[in-house]
Amino acid sequence: LYLAEGSYAGANWSPPGNGTAPIRICGRGRGNVIVTGNLTVTNGSGIEFERINFSGGAELTGGSSITFNNCRFFGNAGGLSVTDHTGLGVSHCVFDDVTVQLTRSSGTFISGNIFSKAEGAALITDTADAVGYADYNAYRSDTQCWQVNNTDRSFAYVQQDLHHENY
């Protein structure tokens, strides 16, 4: 599904299917495609979002293998909140002063993103095991990159103790 330049309202979505045939939702062309309000996806599998701006954030509950590529998250209620999800992929996205929050999730792949959160951690997770791979990301703060189980972790800690962000 290609979305033309413009603004689209966020919605609550429980997509059918089991993820074997991916659902791709992409911004068409060079114009801005903005999802205003919160996009909530429940038990979605095999969904790919590409070139979409989320001004109200996105919330995933359940499901597996949802990816965000070349997307932007911004706004007061923005960010990406993920609960009970397996295999989230986030690459080449921009997080403008918002967070990625992982709860009871696993197998998350995070690569090539820009996190510009002015204060606090850019990635918040209840367990370090939620992230399977994280590399090539840029963080505004090297002292509060991640928050793991309510403890702020520096970039050095993420590299040395969690074995992520080595490049």
PDB file of C-alpha atoms in Angstrom:
ATOM      1  CA  LEU A   1       0.000   0.000   0.000  1.00  0.00           C
ATOM      2  CA  TYR A   2       1.517   3.317  -1.079  1.00  0.00           C
ATOM      3  CA  LEU A   3       0.404   6.465   0.719  1.00  0.00           C
ATOM      4  CA  ALA A   4       0.532   9.748  -1.194  1.00  0.00           C
ATOM      5  CA  GLU A   5       1.903  12.899   0.403  1.00  0.00           C
ATOM      6  CA  GLY A   6      -0.381  14.156   3.161  1.00  0.00           C
ATOM      7  CA  SER A   7      -1.621  13.572   6.692  1.00  0.00           C
ATOM      8  CA  TYR A   8      -3.417  10.429   7.792  1.00  0.00           C
ATOM      9  CA  ALA A   9      -5.146   9.837  11.121  1.00  0.00           C
ATOM     10  CA  GLY A  10      -3.714   7.218  13.452  1.00  0.00           C
ATOM     11  CA  ALA A  11      -5.932   4.213  14.060  1.00  0.00           C
ATOM     12  CA  ASN A  12      -6.366   1.009  16.018  1.00  0.00           C
ATOM     13  CA  TRP A  13      -5.562  -1.906  13.746  1.00  0.00           C
ATOM     14  CA  SER A  14      -5.764  -5.672  14.256  1.00  0.00           C
ATOM     15  CA  PRO A  15      -4.603  -6.972  10.873  1.00  0.00           C
ATOM     16  CA  PRO A  16      -5.610 -10.433   9.685  1.00  0.00           C
ATOM     17  CA  GLY A  17      -3.110 -13.030   8.551  1.00  0.00           C
ATOM     18  CA  ASN A  18      -0.098 -14.791   9.962  1.00  0.00           C
ATOM     19  CA  GLY A  19       2.699 -12.772   8.391  1.00  0.00           C
ATOM     20  CA  THR A  20       3.569 -15.231   5.624  1.00  0.00           C
ATOM     21  CA  ALA A  21       2.591 -12.654   2.990  1.00  0.00           C
ATOM     22  CA  PRO A  22       3.992  -9.338   4.255  1.00  0.00           C
ATOM     23  CA  ILE A  23       1.894  -6.204   4.352  1.00  0.00           C
ATOM     24  CA  ARG A  24       3.938  -3.180   3.191  1.00  0.00           C
ATOM     25  CA  ILE A  25       2.805   0.354   3.941  1.00  0.00           C
ATOM     26  CA  CYS A  26       5.075   2.929   2.316  1.00  0.00           C
ATOM     27  CA  GLY A  27       5.212   6.642   1.722  1.00  0.00           C
ATOM     28  CA  ARG A  28       5.138   7.267  -2.028  1.00  0.00           C
ATOM     29  CA  GLY A  29       7.674   9.579  -3.620  1.00  0.00           C
ATOM     30  CA  ARG A  30       9.596  12.319  -1.848  1.00  0.00           C
ATOM     31  CA  GLY A  31       6.660  14.064  -0.186  1.00  0.00           C
ATOM     32  CA  ASN A  32       5.964  13.786   3.538  1.00  0.00           C
ATOM     33  CA  VAL A  33       3.504  11.183   4.702  1.00  0.00           C
ATOM     34  CA  ILE A  34       2.481  11.914   8.287  1.00  0.00           C
ATOM     35  CA  VAL A  35       0.421   9.682  10.547  1.00  0.00           C
ATOM     36  CA  THR A  36      -1.102  12.008  13.132  1.00  0.00           C
ATOM     37  CA  GLY A  37      -2.293  10.590  16.408  1.00  0.00           C
ATOM     38  CA  ASN A  38      -1.290   7.202  17.701  1.00  0.00           C
ATOM     39  CA  LEU A  39      -1.119   4.165  15.418  1.00  0.00           C
ATOM     40  CA  THR A  40      -1.948   1.044  17.452  1.00  0.00           C
ATOM     41  CA  VAL A  41      -1.299  -2.393  15.957  1.00  0.00           C
ATOM     42  CA  THR A  42      -2.510  -5.441  17.900  1.00  0.00           C
ATOM     43  CA  ASN A  43      -1.241  -8.951  17.041  1.00  0.00           C
ATOM     44  CA  GLY A  44       0.181  -7.882  13.701  1.00  0.00           C
ATOM     45  CA  SER A  45       2.736 -10.047  11.921  1.00  0.00           C
ATOM     46  CA  GLY A  46       4.890  -9.443   8.860  1.00  0.00           C
ATOM     47  CA  ILE A  47       4.084  -5.742   8.505  1.00  0.00           C
ATOM     48  CA  GLU A  48       6.618  -3.329   6.998  1.00  0.00           C
ATOM     49  CA  PHE A  49       6.380   0.455   7.404  1.00  0.00           C
ATOM     50  CA  GLU A  50       8.651   2.561   5.216  1.00  0.00           C
ATOM     51  CA  ARG A  51       9.150   6.328   4.688  1.00  0.00           C
ATOM     52  CA  ILE A  52       6.374   7.312   7.122  1.00  0.00           C
ATOM     53  CA  ASN A  53       6.447  10.083   9.747  1.00  0.00           C
ATOM     54  CA  PHE A  54       4.652   9.304  13.003  1.00  0.00           C
ATOM     55  CA  SER A  55       3.730  12.476  14.909  1.00  0.00           C
ATOM     56  CA  GLY A  56       1.691  10.690  17.580  1.00  0.00           C
ATOM     57  CA  GLY A  57       3.788   7.566  17.900  1.00  0.00           C
ATOM     58  CA  ALA A  58       3.170   3.912  17.211  1.00  0.00           C
ATOM     59  CA  GLU A  59       2.203   1.202  19.660  1.00  0.00           C
ATOM     60  CA  LEU A  60       2.604  -2.520  18.967  1.00  0.00           C
ATOM     61  CA  THR A  61       1.044  -5.148  21.202  1.00  0.00           C
ATOM     62  CA  GLY A  62       1.610  -8.826  20.474  1.00  0.00           C
ATOM     63  CA  GLY A  63       2.537 -10.178  17.100  1.00  0.00           C
ATOM     64  CA  SER A  64       5.870 -10.623  15.371  1.00  0.00           C
ATOM     65  CA  SER A  65       8.173  -9.401  12.628  1.00  0.00           C
ATOM     66  CA  ILE A  66       7.021  -5.810  12.250  1.00  0.00           C
ATOM     67  CA  THR A  67       9.629  -3.488  10.738  1.00  0.00           C
ATOM     68  CA  PHE A  68      10.104   0.258  10.443  1.00  0.00           C
ATOM     69  CA  ASN A  69      12.555   1.483   7.807  1.00  0.00           C
ATOM     70  CA  ASN A  70      13.384   5.124   7.035  1.00  0.00           C
ATOM     71  CA  CYS A  71      10.628   6.389   9.332  1.00  0.00           C
ATOM     72  CA  ARG A  72      10.546   9.379  11.663  1.00  0.00           C
ATOM     73  CA  PHE A  73       8.978   9.523  15.128  1.00  0.00           C
ATOM     74  CA  PHE A  74       8.326  12.895  16.753  1.00  0.00           C
ATOM     75  CA  GLY A  75       5.832  14.878  18.813  1.00  0.00           C
ATOM     76  CA  ASN A  76       4.942  15.026  22.478  1.00  0.00           C
ATOM     77  CA  ALA A  77       3.187  11.647  22.479  1.00  0.00           C
ATOM     78  CA  GLY A  78       5.481  10.175  19.830  1.00  0.00           C
ATOM     79  CA  GLY A  79       7.888   7.317  19.960  1.00  0.00           C
ATOM     80  CA  LEU A  80       7.600   3.601  19.510  1.00  0.00           C
ATOM     81  CA  SER A  81       6.097   1.481  22.292  1.00  0.00           C
ATOM     82  CA  VAL A  82       6.318  -2.292  21.902  1.00  0.00           C
ATOM     83  CA  THR A  83       4.836  -4.944  24.216  1.00  0.00           C
ATOM     84  CA  ASP A  84       4.872  -8.750  23.876  1.00  0.00           C
ATOM     85  CA  HIS A  85       6.395  -8.637  20.387  1.00  0.00           C
ATOM     86  CA  THR A  86       8.988 -10.888  18.764  1.00  0.00           C
ATOM     87  CA  GLY A  87      11.319  -9.805  15.969  1.00  0.00           C
ATOM     88  CA  LEU A  88      10.833  -6.041  15.774  1.00  0.00           C
ATOM     89  CA  GLY A  89      13.074  -4.385  13.183  1.00  0.00           C
ATOM     90  CA  VAL A  90      13.956  -0.679  13.287  1.00  0.00           C
ATOM     91  CA  SER A  91      16.497   0.654  10.802  1.00  0.00           C
ATOM     92  CA  HIS A  92      17.478   4.051   9.412  1.00  0.00           C
ATOM     93  CA  CYS A  93      14.804   5.833  11.462  1.00  0.00           C
ATOM     94  CA  VAL A  94      14.934   9.154  13.283  1.00  0.00           C
ATOM     95  CA  PHE A  95      13.579   9.538  16.815  1.00  0.00           C
ATOM     96  CA  ASP A  96      13.203  13.277  17.493  1.00  0.00           C
ATOM     97  CA  ASP A  97      13.217  13.642  21.280  1.00  0.00           C
ATOM     98  CA  VAL A  98      11.107  10.487  21.759  1.00  0.00           C
ATOM     99  CA  THR A  99      11.915   6.943  22.905  1.00  0.00           C
ATOM    100  CA  VAL A 100      11.709   3.336  21.862  1.00  0.00           C
ATOM    101  CA  GLN A 101      10.174   1.340  24.696  1.00  0.00           C
ATOM    102  CA  LEU A 102      10.324  -2.473  24.769  1.00  0.00           C
ATOM    103  CA  THR A 103       8.311  -4.506  27.284  1.00  0.00           C
ATOM    104  CA  ARG A 104       8.272  -8.321  27.379  1.00  0.00           C
ATOM    105  CA  SER A 105       9.663  -8.403  23.848  1.00  0.00           C
ATOM    106  CA  SER A 106      12.517 -10.306  22.202  1.00  0.00           C
ATOM    107  CA  GLY A 107      14.621 -10.510  19.070  1.00  0.00           C
ATOM    108  CA  THR A 108      14.620  -6.744  18.419  1.00  0.00           C
ATOM    109  CA  PHE A 109      16.942  -5.528  15.623  1.00  0.00           C
ATOM    110  CA  ILE A 110      17.955  -1.853  15.854  1.00  0.00           C
ATOM    111  CA  SER A 111      20.454  -0.468  13.327  1.00  0.00           C
ATOM    112  CA  GLY A 112      21.437   2.818  11.707  1.00  0.00           C
ATOM    113  CA  ASN A 113      19.008   5.027  13.654  1.00  0.00           C
ATOM    114  CA  ILE A 114      19.366   8.540  15.030  1.00  0.00           C
ATOM    115  CA  PHE A 115      18.145   9.105  18.586  1.00  0.00           C
ATOM    116  CA  SER A 116      18.006  12.806  19.489  1.00  0.00           C
ATOM    117  CA  LYS A 117      16.370  12.548  22.921  1.00  0.00           C
ATOM    118  CA  ALA A 118      17.483  15.627  24.873  1.00  0.00           C
ATOM    119  CA  GLU A 119      17.001  14.109  28.349  1.00  0.00           C
ATOM    120  CA  GLY A 120      16.697  10.533  29.485  1.00  0.00           C
ATOM    121  CA  ALA A 121      17.375   7.275  27.724  1.00  0.00           C
ATOM    122  CA  ALA A 122      16.626   6.806  24.034  1.00  0.00           C
ATOM    123  CA  LEU A 123      15.800   3.115  24.410  1.00  0.00           C
ATOM    124  CA  ILE A 124      13.904   1.820  27.450  1.00  0.00           C
ATOM    125  CA  THR A 125      13.540  -1.898  28.037  1.00  0.00           C
ATOM    126  CA  ASP A 126      12.617  -4.177  30.913  1.00  0.00           C
ATOM    127  CA  THR A 127      15.443  -6.588  30.042  1.00  0.00           C
ATOM    128  CA  ALA A 128      18.613  -6.414  27.964  1.00  0.00           C
ATOM    129  CA  ASP A 129      17.567  -9.686  26.305  1.00  0.00           C
ATOM    130  CA  ALA A 130      14.814  -7.808  24.430  1.00  0.00           C
ATOM    131  CA  VAL A 131      17.459  -6.574  21.983  1.00  0.00           C
ATOM    132  CA  GLY A 132      19.035  -9.205  19.765  1.00  0.00           C
ATOM    133  CA  TYR A 133      21.141  -6.773  17.730  1.00  0.00           C
ATOM    134  CA  ALA A 134      21.906  -3.060  18.011  1.00  0.00           C
ATOM    135  CA  ASP A 135      24.641  -1.342  16.017  1.00  0.00           C
ATOM    136  CA  TYR A 136      25.451   1.745  13.938  1.00  0.00           C
ATOM    137  CA  ASN A 137      23.005   3.891  15.949  1.00  0.00           C
ATOM    138  CA  ALA A 138      23.682   7.508  16.944  1.00  0.00           C
ATOM    139  CA  TYR A 139      22.665   8.780  20.389  1.00  0.00           C
ATOM    140  CA  ARG A 140      22.538  12.404  21.522  1.00  0.00           C
ATOM    141  CA  SER A 141      23.774  11.495  25.002  1.00  0.00           C
ATOM    142  CA  ASP A 142      26.546   9.011  25.674  1.00  0.00           C
ATOM    143  CA  THR A 143      25.657   8.841  29.369  1.00  0.00           C
ATOM    144  CA  GLN A 144      21.971   7.886  29.021  1.00  0.00           C
ATOM    145  CA  CYS A 145      21.680   5.774  25.888  1.00  0.00           C
ATOM    146  CA  TRP A 146      19.576   2.920  27.234  1.00  0.00           C
ATOM    147  CA  GLN A 147      17.527   2.289  30.325  1.00  0.00           C
ATOM    148  CA  VAL A 148      17.501  -1.396  31.272  1.00  0.00           C
ATOM    149  CA  ASN A 149      15.227  -2.546  34.084  1.00  0.00           C
ATOM    150  CA  ASN A 150      14.889   1.048  35.381  1.00  0.00           C
ATOM    151  CA  THR A 151      18.660   1.685  35.371  1.00  0.00           C
ATOM    152  CA  ASP A 152      20.219   4.208  32.965  1.00  0.00           C
ATOM    153  CA  ARG A 153      23.075   2.749  30.930  1.00  0.00           C
ATOM    154  CA  SER A 154      25.847   4.664  29.187  1.00  0.00           C
ATOM    155  CA  PHE A 155      27.083   4.058  25.666  1.00  0.00           C
ATOM    156  CA  ALA A 156      30.220   2.458  27.113  1.00  0.00           C
ATOM    157  CA  TYR A 157      28.117   0.070  29.211  1.00  0.00           C
ATOM    158  CA  VAL A 158      25.997  -0.892  26.182  1.00  0.00           C
ATOM    159  CA  GLN A 159      29.200  -1.661  24.267  1.00  0.00           C
ATOM    160  CA  GLN A 160      31.220  -3.410  26.958  1.00  0.00           C
ATOM    161  CA  ASP A 161      28.612  -5.206  29.069  1.00  0.00           C
ATOM    162  CA  LEU A 162      25.710  -5.732  26.686  1.00  0.00           C
ATOM    163  CA  HIS A 163      27.927  -6.281  23.607  1.00  0.00           C
ATOM    164  CA  HIS A 164      25.962  -3.964  21.310  1.00  0.00           C
ATOM    165  CA  GLU A 165      26.973  -0.812  19.419  1.00  0.00           C
ATOM    166  CA  ASN A 166      30.437  -2.038  18.522  1.00  0.00           C
ATOM    167  CA  TYR A 167      30.625  -0.181  15.200  1.00  0.00           C
TER     168      TYR A 167
END
